[in-house]
PDB file of C-alpha atoms and ligand atoms in Angstrom:
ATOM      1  CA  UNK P   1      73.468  -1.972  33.279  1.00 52.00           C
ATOM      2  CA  UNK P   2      75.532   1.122  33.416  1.00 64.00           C
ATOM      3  CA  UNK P   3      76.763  -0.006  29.765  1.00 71.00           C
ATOM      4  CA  UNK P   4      73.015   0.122  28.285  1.00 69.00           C
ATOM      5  CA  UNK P   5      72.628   3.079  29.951  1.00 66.00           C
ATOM      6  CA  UNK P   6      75.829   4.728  28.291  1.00 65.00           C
ATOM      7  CA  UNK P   7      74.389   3.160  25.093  1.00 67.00           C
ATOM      8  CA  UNK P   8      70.989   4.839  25.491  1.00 63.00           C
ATOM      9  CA  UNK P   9      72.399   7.888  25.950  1.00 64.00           C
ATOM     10  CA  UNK P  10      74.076   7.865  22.865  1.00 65.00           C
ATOM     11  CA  UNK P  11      71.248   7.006  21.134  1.00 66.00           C
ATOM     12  CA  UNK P  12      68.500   9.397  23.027  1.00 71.00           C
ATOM     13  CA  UNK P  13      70.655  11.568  24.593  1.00 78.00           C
ATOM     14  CA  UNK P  14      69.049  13.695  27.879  1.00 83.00           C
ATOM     15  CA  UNK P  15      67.127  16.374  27.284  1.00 86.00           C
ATOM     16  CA  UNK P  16      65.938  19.200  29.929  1.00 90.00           C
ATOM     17  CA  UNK P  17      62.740  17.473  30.831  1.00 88.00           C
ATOM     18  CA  UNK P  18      61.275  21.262  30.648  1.00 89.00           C
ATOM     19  CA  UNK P  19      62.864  22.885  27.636  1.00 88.00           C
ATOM     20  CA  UNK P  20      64.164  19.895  25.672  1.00 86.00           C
ATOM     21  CA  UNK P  21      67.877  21.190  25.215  1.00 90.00           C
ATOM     22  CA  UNK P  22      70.175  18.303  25.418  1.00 91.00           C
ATOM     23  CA  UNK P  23      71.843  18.425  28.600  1.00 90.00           C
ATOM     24  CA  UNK P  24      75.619  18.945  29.233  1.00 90.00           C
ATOM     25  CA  UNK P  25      77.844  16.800  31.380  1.00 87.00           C
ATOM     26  CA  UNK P  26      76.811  17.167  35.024  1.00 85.00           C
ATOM     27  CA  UNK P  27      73.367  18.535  34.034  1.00 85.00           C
ATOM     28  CA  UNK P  28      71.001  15.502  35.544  1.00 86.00           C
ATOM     29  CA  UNK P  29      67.294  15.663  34.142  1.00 86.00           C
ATOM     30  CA  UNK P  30      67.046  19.703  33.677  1.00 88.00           C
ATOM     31  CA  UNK P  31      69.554  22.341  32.649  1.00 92.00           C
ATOM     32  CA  UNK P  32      71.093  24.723  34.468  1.00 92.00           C
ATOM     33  CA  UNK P  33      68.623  27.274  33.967  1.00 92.00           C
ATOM     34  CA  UNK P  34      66.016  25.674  34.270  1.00 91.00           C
ATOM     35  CA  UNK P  35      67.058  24.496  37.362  1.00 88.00           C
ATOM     36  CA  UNK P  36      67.245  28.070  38.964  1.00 91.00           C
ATOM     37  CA  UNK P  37      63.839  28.545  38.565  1.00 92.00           C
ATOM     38  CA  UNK P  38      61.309  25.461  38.815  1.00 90.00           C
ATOM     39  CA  UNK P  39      58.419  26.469  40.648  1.00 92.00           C
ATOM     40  CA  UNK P  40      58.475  24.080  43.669  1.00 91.00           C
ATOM     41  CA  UNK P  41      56.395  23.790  46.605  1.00 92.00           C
ATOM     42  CA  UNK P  42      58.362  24.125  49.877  1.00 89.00           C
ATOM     43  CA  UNK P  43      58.296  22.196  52.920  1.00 88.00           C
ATOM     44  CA  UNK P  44      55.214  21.592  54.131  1.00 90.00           C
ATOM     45  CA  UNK P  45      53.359  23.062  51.109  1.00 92.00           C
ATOM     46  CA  UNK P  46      54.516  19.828  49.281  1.00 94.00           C
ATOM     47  CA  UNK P  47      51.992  17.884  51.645  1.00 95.00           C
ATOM     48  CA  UNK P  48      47.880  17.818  51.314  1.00 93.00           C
ATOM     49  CA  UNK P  49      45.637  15.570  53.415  1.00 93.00           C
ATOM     50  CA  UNK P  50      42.862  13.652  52.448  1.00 93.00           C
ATOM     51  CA  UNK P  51      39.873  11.695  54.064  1.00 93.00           C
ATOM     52  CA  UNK P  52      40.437   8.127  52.390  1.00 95.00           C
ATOM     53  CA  UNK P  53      44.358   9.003  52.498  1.00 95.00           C
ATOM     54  CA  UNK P  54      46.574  10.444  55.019  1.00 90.00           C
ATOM     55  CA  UNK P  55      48.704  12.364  52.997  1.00 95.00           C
ATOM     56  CA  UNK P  56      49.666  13.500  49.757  1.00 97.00           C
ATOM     57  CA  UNK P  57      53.195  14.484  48.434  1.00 97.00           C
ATOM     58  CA  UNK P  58      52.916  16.667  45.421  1.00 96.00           C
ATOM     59  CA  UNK P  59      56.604  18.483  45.018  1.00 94.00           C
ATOM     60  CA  UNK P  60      56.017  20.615  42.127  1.00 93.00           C
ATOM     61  CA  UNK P  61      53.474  23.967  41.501  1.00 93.00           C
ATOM     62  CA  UNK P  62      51.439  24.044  37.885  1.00 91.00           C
ATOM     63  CA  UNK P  63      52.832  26.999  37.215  1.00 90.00           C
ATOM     64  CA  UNK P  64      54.704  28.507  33.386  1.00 87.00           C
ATOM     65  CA  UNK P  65      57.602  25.780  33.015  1.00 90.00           C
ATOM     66  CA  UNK P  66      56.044  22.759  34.619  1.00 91.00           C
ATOM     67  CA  UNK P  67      52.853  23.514  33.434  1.00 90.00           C
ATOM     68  CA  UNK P  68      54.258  23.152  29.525  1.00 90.00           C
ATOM     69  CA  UNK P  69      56.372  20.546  30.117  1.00 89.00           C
ATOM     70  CA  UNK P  70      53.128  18.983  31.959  1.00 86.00           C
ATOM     71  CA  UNK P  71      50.898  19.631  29.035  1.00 87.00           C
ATOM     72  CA  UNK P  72      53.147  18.446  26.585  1.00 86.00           C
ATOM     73  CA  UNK P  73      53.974  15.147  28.400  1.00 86.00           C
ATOM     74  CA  UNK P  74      50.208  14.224  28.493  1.00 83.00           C
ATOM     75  CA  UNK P  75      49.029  15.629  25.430  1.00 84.00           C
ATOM     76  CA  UNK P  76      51.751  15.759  22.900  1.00 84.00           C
ATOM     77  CA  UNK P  77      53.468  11.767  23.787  1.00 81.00           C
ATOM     78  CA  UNK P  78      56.735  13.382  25.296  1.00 85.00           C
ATOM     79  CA  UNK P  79      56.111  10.033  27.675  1.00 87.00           C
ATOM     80  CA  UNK P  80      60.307   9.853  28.215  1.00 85.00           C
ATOM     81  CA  UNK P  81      59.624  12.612  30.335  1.00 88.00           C
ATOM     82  CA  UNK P  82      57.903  10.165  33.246  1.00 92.00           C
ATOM     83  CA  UNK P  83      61.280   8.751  34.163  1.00 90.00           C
ATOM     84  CA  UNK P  84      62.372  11.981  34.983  1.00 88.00           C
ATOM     85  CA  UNK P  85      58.778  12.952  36.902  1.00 92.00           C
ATOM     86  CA  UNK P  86      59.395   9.709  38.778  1.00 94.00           C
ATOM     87  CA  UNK P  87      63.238  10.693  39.409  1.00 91.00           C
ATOM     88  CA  UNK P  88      61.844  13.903  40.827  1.00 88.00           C
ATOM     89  CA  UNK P  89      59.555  12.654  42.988  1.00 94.00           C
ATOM     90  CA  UNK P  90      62.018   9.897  44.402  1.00 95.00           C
ATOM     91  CA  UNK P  91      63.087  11.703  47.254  1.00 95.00           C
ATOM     92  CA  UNK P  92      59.717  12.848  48.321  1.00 96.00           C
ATOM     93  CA  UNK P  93      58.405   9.494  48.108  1.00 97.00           C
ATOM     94  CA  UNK P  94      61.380   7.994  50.513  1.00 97.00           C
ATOM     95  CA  UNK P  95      61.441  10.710  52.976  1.00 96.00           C
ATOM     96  CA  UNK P  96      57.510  10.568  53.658  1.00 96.00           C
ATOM     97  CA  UNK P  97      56.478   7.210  53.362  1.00 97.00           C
ATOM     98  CA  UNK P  98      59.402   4.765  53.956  1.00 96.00           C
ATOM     99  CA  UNK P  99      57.634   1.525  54.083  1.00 97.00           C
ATOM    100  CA  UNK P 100      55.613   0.413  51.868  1.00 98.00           C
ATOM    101  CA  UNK P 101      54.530  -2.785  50.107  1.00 98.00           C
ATOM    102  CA  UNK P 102      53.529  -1.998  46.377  1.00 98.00           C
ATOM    103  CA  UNK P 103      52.900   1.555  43.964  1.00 98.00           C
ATOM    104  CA  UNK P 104      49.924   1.659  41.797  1.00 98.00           C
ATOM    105  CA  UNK P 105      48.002   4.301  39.732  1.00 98.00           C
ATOM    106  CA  UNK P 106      44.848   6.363  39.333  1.00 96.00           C
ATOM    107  CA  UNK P 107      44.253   4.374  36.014  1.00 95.00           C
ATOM    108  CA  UNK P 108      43.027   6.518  32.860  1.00 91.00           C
ATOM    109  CA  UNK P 109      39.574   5.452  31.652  1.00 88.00           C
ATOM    110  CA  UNK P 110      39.607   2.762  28.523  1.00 86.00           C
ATOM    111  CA  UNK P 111      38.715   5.057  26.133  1.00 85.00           C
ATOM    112  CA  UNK P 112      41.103   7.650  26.859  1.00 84.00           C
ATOM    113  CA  UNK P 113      43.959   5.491  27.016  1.00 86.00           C
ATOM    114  CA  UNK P 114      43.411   4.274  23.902  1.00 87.00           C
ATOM    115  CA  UNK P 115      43.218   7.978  22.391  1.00 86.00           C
ATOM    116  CA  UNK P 116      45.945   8.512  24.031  1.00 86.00           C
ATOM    117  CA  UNK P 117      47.882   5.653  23.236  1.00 89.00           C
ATOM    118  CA  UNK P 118      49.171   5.738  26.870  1.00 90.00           C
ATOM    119  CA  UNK P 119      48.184   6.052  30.667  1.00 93.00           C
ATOM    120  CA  UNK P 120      50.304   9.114  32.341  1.00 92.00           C
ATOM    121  CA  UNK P 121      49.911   8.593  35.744  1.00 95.00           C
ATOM    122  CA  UNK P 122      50.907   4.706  34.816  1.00 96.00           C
ATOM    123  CA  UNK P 123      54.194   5.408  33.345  1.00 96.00           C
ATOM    124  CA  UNK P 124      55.264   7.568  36.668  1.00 96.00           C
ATOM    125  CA  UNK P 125      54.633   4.976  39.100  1.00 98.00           C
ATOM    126  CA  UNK P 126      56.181   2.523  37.084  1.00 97.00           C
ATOM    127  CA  UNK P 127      59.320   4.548  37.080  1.00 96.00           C
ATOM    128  CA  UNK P 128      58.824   5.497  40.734  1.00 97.00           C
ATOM    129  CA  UNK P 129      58.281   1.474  41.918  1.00 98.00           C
ATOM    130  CA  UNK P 130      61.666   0.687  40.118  1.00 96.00           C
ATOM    131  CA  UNK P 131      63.672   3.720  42.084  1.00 95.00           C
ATOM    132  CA  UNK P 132      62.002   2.078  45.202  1.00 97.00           C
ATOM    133  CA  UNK P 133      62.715  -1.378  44.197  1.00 97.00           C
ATOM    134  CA  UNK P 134      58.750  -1.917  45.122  1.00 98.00           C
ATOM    135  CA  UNK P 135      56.269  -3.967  42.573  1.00 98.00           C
ATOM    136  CA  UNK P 136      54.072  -1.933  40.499  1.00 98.00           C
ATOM    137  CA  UNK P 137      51.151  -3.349  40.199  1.00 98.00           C
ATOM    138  CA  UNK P 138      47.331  -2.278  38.318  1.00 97.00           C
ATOM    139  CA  UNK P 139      44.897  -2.645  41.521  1.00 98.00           C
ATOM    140  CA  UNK P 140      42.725  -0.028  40.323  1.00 98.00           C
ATOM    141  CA  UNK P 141      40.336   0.201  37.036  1.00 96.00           C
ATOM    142  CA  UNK P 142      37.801   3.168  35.746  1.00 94.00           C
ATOM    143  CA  UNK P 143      33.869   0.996  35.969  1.00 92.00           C
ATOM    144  CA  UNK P 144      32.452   3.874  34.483  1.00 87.00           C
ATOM    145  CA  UNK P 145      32.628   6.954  32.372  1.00 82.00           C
ATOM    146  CA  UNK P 146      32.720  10.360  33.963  1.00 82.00           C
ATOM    147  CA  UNK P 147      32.108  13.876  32.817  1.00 79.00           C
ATOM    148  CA  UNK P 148      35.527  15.335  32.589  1.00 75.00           C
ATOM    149  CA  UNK P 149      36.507  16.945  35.731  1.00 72.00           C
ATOM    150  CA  UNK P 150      37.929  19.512  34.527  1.00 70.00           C
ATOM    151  CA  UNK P 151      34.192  21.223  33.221  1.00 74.00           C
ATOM    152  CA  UNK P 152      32.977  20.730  37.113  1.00 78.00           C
ATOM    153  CA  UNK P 153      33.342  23.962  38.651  1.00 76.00           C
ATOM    154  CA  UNK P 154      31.894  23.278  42.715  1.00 79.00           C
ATOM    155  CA  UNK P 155      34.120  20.603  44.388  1.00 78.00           C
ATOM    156  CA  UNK P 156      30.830  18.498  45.418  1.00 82.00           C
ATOM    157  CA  UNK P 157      30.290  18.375  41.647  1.00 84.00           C
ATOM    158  CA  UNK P 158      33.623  16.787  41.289  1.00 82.00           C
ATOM    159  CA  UNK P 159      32.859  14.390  44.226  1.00 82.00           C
ATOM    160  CA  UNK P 160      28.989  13.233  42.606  1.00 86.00           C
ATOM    161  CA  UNK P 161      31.161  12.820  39.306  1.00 85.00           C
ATOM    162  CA  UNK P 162      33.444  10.215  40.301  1.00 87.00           C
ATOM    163  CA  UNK P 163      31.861   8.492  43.047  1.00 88.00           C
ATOM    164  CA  UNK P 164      31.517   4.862  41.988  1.00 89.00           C
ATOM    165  CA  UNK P 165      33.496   5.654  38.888  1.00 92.00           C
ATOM    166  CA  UNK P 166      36.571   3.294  40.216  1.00 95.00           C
ATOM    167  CA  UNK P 167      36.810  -0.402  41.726  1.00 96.00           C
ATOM    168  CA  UNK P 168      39.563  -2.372  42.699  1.00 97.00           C
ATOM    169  CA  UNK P 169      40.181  -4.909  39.596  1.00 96.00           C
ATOM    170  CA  UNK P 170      39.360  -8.400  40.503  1.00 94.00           C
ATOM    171  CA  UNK P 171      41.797 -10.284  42.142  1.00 94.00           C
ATOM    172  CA  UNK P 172      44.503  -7.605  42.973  1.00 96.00           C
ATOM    173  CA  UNK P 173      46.034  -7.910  45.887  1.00 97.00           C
ATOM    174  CA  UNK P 174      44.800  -5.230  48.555  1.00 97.00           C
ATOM    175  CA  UNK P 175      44.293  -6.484  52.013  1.00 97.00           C
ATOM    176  CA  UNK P 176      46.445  -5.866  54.377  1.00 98.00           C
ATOM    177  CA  UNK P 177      48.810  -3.804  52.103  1.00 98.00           C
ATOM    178  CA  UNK P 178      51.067  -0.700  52.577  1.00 98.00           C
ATOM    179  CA  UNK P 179      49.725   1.199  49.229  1.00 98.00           C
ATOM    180  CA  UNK P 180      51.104   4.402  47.093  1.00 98.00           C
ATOM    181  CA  UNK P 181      48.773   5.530  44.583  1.00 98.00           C
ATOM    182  CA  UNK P 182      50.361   8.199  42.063  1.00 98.00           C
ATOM    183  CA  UNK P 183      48.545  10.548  39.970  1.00 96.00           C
ATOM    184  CA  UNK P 184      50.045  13.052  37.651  1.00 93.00           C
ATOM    185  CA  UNK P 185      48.572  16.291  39.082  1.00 91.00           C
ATOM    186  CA  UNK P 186      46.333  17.052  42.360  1.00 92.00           C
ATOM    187  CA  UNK P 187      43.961  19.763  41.878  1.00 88.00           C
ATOM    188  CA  UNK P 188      40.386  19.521  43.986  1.00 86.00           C
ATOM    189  CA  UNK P 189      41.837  15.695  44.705  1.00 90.00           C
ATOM    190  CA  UNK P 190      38.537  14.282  44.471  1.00 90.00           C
ATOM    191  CA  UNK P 191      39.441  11.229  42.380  1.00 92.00           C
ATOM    192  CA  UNK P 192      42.873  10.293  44.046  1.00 95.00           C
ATOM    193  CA  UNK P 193      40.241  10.328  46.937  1.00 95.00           C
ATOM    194  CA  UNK P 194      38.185   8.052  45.034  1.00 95.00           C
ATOM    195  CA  UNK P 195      40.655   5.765  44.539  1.00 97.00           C
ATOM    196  CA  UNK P 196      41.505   5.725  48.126  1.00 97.00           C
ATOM    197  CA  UNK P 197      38.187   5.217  49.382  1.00 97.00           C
ATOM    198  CA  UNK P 198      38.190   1.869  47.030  1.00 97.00           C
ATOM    199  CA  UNK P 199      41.181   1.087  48.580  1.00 98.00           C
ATOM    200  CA  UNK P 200      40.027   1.468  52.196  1.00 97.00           C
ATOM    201  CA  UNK P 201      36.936  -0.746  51.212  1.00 97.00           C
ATOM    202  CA  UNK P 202      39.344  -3.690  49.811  1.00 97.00           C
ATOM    203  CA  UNK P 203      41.356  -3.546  53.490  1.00 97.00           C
ATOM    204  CA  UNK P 204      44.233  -1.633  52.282  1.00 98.00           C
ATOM    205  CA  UNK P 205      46.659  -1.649  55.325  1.00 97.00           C
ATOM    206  CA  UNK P 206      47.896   1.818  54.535  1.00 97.00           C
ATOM    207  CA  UNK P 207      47.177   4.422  51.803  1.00 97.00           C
ATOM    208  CA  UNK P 208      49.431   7.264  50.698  1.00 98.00           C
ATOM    209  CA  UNK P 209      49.387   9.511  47.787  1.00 98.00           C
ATOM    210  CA  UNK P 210      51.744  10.759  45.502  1.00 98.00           C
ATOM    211  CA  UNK P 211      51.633  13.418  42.416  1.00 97.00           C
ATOM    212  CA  UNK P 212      54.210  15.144  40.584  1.00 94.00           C
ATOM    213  CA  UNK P 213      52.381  18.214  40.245  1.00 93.00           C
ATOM    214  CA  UNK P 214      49.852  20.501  42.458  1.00 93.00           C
ATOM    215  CA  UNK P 215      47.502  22.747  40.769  1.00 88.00           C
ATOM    216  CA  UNK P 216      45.633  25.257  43.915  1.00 76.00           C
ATOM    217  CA  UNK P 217      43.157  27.816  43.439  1.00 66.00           C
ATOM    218  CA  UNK P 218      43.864  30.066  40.055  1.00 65.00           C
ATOM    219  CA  UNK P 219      46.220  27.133  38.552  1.00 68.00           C
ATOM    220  CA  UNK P 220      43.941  24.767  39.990  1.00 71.00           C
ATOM    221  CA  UNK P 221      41.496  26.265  37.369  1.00 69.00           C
ATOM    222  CA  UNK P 222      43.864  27.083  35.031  1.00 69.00           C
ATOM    223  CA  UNK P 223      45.209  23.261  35.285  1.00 73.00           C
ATOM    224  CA  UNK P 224      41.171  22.151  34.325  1.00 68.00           C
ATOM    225  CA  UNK P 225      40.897  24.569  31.284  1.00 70.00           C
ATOM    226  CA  UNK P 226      43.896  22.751  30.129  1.00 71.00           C
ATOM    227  CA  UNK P 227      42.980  19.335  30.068  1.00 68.00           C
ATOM    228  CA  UNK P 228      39.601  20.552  28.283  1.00 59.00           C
ATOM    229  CA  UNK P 229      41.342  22.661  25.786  1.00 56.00           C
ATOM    230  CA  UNK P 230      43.448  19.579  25.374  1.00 56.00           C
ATOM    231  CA  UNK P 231      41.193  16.744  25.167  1.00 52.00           C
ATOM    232  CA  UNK P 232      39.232  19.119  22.469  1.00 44.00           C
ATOM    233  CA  UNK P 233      42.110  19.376  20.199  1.00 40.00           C
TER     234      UNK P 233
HETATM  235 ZN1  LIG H 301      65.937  23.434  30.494  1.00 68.87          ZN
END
């Protein structure tokens, strides 16, 4: 293993997962100076509660550096960059929620993951459920299409847009399960709710959440022009 790795490197050598300069030795996912100033949430910032789940780890703010590396990762196929999201949010992950039974995703839509020619959120929990040595596994799908969140402005429009909008897929395993369910960003966090309401339904044991990024109030808006100036591109 460690000589594939050695050989990968050589091949794709590490970049700064925020400003793509090619790392130096001892540098570990992000340069130095970068690493001074990454907009992270702190202590108990990181967590947010939910209704459907009991709590939400979300280590970093969608503010100037994440935000492009953020925007580029989901828009612009810079997808290496979700083994590095997934390193990041490792720790998190292991500190708040130390047993658990299998990571899955909020799952894209069809149709956008086959613009996109990948699923975001899917790519960080896969990365995160091999740090954790836990299965990965698709217990979630999108049953219907939804007006993109991000041109809802009033959180109960959010909620009315993605009620019923996911299921649990036929013959996953839920019941009685210890679940993580990772999303790329958290804004209002009515879908991850969604999800997690699903969940509950399908006798989930235990539901926790994970993102890699929070958006709140102004980036929280900010975060939803975004995806729509994005997706219109
Ligand atoms: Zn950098």
């Amino acid at each position: 293993m460690k000589l594939l790795d050695r050989c990968l490197d050589l091949l794709y050598p590490p970049r700064c997962v925020f400003c793509d300069t090619l790392l130096q030795e001892g540098e570990l996912y992000f340069c130095q100076s970068c690493g001074e100033k990454i907009p992270m949430a702190e202590g108990r910032e990181r967590i947010r509660t939910g209704v459907y789940f009991d709590r939400c780890v979300a280590p970093l703010l969608y503010q100037d550096m994440v935000r492009e590396s953020f925007l580029d990762y989901k828009f612009h196929q810079k997808t290496w960059r979700a083994a590095t999201y997934a390193a990041f949010l490792e720790p998190y992950v292991r500190e708040e929620f130390p047993a658990l039974d299998v990571v899955t995703w909020v799952p894209l839509g069809r149709r956008s993951q086959k613009d996109r020619g990948y699923d975001q959120s899917e790519l960080v929990a896969k990365g995160l459920a091999r740090r954790l040595d836990l299965p990965c596994e698709r217990l979630l799908e999108k049953v219907r299409d939804t007006q993109q969140q991000s041109r809802l402005e009033r959180p109960e429009q959010r909620r009315a847009n993605v009620l019923g909008a996911y299921g649990v897929k036929k013959h996953a395993s839920v019941q009685g399960r210890r679940i993580l369910v990772v999303d790329d960003v958290i804004t209002t966090g009515s879908t991850i709710e969604e999800c997690c309401r699903m969940l509950t339904l399908a006798g989930a044991a235990e539901i926790h959440c994970a993102a890699v990024v929070q958006a709140v109030g102004r980036e929280g808006r900010e975060a939803k022009n975004d995806e729509t100036l994005a997706n219109e591109e």
